[in-house]
Coordinates of C-alpha atoms and ligand atoms in Angstrom, one line a residue:
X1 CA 61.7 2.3 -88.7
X2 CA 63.7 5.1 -87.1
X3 CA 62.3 8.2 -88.8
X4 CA 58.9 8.5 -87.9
X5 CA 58.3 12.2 -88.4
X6 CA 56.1 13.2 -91.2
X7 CA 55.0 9.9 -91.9
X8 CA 51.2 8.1 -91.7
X9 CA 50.3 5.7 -88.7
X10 CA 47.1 4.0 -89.2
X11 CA 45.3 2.2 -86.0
X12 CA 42.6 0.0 -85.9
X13 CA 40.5 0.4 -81.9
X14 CA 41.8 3.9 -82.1
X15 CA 39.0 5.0 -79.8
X16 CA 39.9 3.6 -76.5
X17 CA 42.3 2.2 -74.3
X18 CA 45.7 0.8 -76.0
X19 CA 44.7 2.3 -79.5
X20 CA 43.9 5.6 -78.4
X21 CA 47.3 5.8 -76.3
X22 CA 49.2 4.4 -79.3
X23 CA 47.5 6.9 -81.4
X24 CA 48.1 10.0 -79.8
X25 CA 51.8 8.4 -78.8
X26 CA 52.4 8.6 -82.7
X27 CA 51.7 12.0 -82.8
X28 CA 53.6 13.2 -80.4
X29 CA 56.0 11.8 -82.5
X30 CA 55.2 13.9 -85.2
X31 CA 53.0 11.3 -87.0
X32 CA 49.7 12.1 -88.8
X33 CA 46.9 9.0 -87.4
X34 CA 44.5 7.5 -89.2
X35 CA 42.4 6.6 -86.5
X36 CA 39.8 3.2 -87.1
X37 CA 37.3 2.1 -85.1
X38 CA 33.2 0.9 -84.6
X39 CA 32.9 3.2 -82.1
X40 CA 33.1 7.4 -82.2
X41 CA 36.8 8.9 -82.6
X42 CA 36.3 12.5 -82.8
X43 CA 37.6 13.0 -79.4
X44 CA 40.6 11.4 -80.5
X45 CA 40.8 12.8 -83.7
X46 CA 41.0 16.4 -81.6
X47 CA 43.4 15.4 -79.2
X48 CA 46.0 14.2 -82.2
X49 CA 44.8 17.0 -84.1
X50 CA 46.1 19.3 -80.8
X51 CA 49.5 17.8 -81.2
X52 CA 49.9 20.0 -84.5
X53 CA 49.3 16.9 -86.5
X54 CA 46.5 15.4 -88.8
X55 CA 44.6 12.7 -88.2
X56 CA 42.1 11.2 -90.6
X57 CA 38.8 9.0 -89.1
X58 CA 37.1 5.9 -90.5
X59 CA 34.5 4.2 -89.0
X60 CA 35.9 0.4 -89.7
X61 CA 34.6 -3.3 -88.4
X62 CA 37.6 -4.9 -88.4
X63 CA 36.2 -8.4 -88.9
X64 CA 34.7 -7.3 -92.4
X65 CA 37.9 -7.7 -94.9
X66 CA 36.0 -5.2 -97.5
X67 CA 35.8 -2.5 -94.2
X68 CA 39.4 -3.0 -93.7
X69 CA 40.5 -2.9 -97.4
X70 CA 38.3 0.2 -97.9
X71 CA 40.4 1.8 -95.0
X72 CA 43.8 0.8 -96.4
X73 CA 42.3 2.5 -99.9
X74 CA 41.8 5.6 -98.4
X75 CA 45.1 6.7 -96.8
X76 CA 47.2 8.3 -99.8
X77 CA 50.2 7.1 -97.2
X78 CA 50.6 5.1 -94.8
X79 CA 54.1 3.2 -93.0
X80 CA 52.8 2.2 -89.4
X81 CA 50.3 0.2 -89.4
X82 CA 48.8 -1.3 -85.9
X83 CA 46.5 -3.9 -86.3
X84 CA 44.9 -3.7 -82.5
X85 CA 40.8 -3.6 -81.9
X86 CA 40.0 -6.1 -80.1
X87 CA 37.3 -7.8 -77.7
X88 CA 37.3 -10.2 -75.1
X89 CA 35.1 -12.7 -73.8
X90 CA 35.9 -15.2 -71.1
X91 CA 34.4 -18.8 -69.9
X92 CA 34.8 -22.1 -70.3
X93 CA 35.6 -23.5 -74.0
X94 CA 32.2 -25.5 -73.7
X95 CA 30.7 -22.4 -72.0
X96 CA 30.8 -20.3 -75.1
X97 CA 28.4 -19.6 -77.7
X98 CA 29.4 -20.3 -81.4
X99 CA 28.4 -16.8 -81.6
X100 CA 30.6 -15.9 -78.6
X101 CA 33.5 -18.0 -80.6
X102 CA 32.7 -16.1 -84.2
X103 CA 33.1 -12.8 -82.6
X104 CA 35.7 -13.1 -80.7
X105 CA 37.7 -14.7 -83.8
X106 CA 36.3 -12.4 -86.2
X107 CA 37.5 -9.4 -84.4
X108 CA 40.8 -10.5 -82.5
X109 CA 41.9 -12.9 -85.4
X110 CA 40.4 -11.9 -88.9
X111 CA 40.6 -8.2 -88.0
X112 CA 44.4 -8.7 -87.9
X113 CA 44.5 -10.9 -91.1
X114 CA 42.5 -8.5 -92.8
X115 CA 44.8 -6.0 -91.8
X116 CA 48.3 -7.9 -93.2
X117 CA 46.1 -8.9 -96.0
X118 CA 45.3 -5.5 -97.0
X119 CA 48.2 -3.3 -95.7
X120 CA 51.4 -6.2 -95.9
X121 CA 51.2 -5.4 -99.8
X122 CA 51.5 -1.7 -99.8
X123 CA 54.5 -1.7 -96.9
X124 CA 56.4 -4.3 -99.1
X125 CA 55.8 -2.3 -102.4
X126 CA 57.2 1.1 -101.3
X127 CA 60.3 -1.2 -98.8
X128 CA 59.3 0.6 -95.8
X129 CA 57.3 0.4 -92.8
X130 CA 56.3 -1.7 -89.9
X131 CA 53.2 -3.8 -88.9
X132 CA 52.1 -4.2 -84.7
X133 CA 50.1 -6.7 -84.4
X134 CA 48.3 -6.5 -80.6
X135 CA 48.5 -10.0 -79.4
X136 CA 48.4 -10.6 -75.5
X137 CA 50.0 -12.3 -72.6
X138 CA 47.8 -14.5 -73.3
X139 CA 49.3 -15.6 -76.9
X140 CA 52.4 -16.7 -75.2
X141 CA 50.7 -19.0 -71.9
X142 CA 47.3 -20.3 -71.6
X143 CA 45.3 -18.6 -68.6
X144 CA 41.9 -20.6 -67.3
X145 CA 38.3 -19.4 -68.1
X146 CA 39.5 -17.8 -71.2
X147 CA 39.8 -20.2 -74.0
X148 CA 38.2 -18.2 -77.1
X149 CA 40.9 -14.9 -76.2
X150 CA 43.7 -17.2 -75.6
X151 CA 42.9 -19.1 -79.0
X152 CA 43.2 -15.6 -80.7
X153 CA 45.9 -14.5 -79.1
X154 CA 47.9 -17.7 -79.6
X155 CA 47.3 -17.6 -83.6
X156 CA 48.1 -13.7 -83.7
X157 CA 51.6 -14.2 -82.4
X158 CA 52.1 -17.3 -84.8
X159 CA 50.5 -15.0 -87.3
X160 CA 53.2 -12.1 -86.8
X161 CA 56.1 -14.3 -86.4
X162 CA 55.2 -16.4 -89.5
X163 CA 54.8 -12.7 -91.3
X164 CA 58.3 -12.3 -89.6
X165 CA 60.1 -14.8 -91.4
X166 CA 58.0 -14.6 -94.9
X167 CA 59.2 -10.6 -94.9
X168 CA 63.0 -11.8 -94.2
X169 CA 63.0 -14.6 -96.8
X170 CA 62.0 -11.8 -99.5
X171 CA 64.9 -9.7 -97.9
X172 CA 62.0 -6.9 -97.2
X173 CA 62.9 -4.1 -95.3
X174 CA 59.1 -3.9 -94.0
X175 CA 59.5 -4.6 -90.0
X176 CA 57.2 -6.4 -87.5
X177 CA 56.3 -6.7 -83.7
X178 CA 54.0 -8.3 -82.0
X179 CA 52.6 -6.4 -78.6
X180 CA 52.0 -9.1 -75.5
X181 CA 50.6 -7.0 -72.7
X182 CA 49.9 -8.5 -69.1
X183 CA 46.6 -6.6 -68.0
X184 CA 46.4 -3.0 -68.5
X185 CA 43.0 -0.9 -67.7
X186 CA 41.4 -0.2 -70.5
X187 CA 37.7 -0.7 -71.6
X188 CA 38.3 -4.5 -72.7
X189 CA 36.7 -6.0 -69.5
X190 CA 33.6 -4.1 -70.7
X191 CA 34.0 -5.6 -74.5
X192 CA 30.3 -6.4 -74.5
X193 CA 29.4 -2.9 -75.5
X194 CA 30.8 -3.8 -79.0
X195 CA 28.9 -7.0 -79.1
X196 CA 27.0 -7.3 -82.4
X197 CA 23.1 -7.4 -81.7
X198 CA 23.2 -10.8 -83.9
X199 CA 25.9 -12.6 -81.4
X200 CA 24.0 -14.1 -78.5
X201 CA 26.2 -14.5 -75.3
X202 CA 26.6 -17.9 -73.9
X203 CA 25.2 -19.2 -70.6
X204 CA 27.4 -19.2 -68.0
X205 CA 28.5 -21.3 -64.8
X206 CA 29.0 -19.7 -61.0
X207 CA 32.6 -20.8 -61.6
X208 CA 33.0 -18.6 -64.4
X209 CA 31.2 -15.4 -63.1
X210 CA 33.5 -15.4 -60.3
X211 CA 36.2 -15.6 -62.7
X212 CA 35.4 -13.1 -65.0
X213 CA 34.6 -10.8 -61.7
X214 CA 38.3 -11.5 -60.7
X215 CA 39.4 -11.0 -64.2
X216 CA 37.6 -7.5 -64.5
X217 CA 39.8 -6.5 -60.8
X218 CA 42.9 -7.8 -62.5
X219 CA 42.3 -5.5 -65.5
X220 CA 40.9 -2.3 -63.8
X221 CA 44.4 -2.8 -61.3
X222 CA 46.8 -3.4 -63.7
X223 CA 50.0 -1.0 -62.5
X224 CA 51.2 -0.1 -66.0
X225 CA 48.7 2.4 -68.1
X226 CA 47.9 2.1 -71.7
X227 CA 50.4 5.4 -72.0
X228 CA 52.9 3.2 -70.5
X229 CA 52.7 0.3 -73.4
X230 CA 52.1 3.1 -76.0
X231 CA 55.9 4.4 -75.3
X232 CA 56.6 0.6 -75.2
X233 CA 55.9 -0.1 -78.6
X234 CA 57.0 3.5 -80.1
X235 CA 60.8 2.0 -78.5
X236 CA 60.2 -1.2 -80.3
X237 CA 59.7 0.4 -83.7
X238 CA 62.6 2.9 -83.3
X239 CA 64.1 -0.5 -82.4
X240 CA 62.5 -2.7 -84.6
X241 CA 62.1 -4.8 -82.2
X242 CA 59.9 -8.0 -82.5
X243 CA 58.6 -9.0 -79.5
X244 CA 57.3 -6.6 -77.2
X245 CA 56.9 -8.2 -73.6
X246 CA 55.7 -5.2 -71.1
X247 CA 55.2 -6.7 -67.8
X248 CA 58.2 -8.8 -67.7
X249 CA 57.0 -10.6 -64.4
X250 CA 55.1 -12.8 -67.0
X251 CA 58.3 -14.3 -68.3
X252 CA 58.3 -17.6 -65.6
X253 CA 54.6 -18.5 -66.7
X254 CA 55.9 -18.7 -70.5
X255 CA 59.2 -20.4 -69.2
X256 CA 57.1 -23.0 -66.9
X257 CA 55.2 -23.0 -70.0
X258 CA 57.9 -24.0 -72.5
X259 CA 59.3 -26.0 -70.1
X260 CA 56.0 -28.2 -69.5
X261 CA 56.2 -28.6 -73.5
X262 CA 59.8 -29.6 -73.9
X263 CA 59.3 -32.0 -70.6
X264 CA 56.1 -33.8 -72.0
X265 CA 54.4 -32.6 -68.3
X266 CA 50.8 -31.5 -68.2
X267 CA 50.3 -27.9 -68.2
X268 CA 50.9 -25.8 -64.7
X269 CA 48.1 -23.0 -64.4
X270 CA 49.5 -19.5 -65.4
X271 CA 47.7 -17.9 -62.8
X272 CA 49.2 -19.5 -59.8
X273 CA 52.7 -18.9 -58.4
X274 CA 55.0 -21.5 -59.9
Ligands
NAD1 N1 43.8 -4.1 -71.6 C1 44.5 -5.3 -71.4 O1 44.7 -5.7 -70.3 C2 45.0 -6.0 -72.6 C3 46.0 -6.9 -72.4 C4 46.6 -7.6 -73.5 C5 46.1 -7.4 -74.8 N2 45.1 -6.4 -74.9 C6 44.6 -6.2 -76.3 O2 44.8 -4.8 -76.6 C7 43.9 -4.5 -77.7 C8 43.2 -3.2 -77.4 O3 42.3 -3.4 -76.3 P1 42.1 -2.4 -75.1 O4 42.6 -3.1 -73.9 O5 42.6 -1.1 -75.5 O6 40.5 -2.4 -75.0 P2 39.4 -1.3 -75.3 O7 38.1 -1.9 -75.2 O8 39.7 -0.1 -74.4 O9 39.7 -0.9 -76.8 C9 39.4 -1.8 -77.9 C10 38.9 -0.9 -79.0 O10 38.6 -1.8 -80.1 C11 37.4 -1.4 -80.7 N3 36.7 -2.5 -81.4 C12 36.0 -3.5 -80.9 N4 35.5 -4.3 -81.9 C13 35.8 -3.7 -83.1 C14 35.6 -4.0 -84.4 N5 34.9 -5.1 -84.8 N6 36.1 -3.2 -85.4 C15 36.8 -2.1 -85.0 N7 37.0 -1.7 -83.7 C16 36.6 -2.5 -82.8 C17 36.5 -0.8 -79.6 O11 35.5 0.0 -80.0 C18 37.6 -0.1 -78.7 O12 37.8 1.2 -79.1 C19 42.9 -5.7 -77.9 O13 43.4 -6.5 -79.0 C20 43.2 -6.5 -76.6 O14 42.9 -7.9 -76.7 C21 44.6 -5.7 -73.9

């Protein structure tokens, strides 16, 4: 989608981190936001609003398909839609909670099917627009102590690249990309302040405390801002570009990955230098 001026971008975790940067990205563009999120966006809202702009708030639990389609309802346009909230928990598969597994999924997984659900219709009636779907690294290799993210992130790249195709076959001109960013700091290593009161947190080994410490430093040093993949993903629209790799270091994990697959070899860890 090449002419972004004038038009609507709605974004789902609009009030921190990658959402927020996306947001206010767009309307810098000239975009007017409509900005979704559980948590408080009005100092979002003014910061897009300063950009000459309007932006439009809804408070929205993505994992709720009526909260999402009540969202959808409300924008009298919309062409760029970002389907990105998300939470992460980490530990062993075993480790987790169910509740730890039903959040996680109903958040990082549902939140973006309830977003194709409800917005995939609208872009394909009016033959115009694009869909992000905010996947991860770790939908494209398998990282340890993180089994419940990499599960959602895995199905939300199949998810985007199934959309892909199913777009193509109906010769729609409705575009799609799926965001895989390395680690970025942000607020998602302190995902447990979104927590529903109802989801209790799983007990968890020494092993994986000392992971999830090491996974928080990762995060909090990550060398590319969320600013950074904002501008990344504004290129790939312009573009229309699908996939949208940031930290191209990653790319000899997913090789040694697809190469473990094709060779019929167990799995190399992600994490350690191949
Ligand atoms: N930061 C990273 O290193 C990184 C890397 C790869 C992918 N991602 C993905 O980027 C996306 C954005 O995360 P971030 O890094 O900006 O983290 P963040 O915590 O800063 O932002 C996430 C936003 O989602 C919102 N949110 C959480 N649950 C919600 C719900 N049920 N309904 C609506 N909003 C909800 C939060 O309130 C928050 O504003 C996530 O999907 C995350 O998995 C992040």
């Amino acid at each position: 989608m090449r002419e972004l001026k004038g038009k609507t971008a709605a974004v789902t975790g609009a009030a921190s981190g990658l959402g927020r940067a996306m947001a206010l990205a767009f309307a810098g563009e000239g975009m007017n936001v409509a900005l979704a999120d559980l948590s408080d966006l009005s100092e979002v809202r003014r910061l897009v609003e300063e950009k000459g702009v309007h932006a439009a708030i809804s408070k929205v639990d993505v994992s709720r398909a009526e909260e999402v389609q009540k969202f959808c309802d409300s924008l009298k346009d919309v062409h760029l839609v970002c389907n990105n909230a998300g939470v992460a928990v980490s530990g062993a598969a075993w480790e987790n909670s169910v509740d730890d597994w039903r959040w996680i999924l109903g958040v990082n997984l549902w939140g973006v099917i309830h977003g194709v659900r409800s917005f995939a219709p609208r872009l394909i009636a009016q033959d115009e627009g694009h869909i992000v779907n905010t996947a991860s690294v770790a939908g494209l290799i398998s990282p340890p102590a993180s089994g419940a993210y990499n599960v959602t992130k895995h199905a939300v790249v199949t998810l985007s690249e199934s959309l892909y195709h199913d777009l193509r076959e109906r010769n729609s001109r409705v575009g799609v990309s799926v965001l895989c960013p390395a680690y970025v700091p942000t607020g998602i290593s302190d995902s447990e302040r979104n927590r529903p009161a109802e989801h209790k947190k799983g007990e968890f080994s020494k092993e994986t405390l000392a992971k999830q410490a090491m996974l928080k430093k990762a995060v909090a040093s990550g060398r590319l801002s969320a600013d950074d993949v904002a501008r990344a993903v504004l290129a790939a629209v312009k573009e229309e570009r699908f996939y949208i790799l940031t930290h191209p270091k990653i790319k000899g994990a997913i090789r040694a990955r697809m190469e473990d697959i094709l060779e019929e070899r167990a799995p190399r860890d992600p994490l350690k230098p191949l």
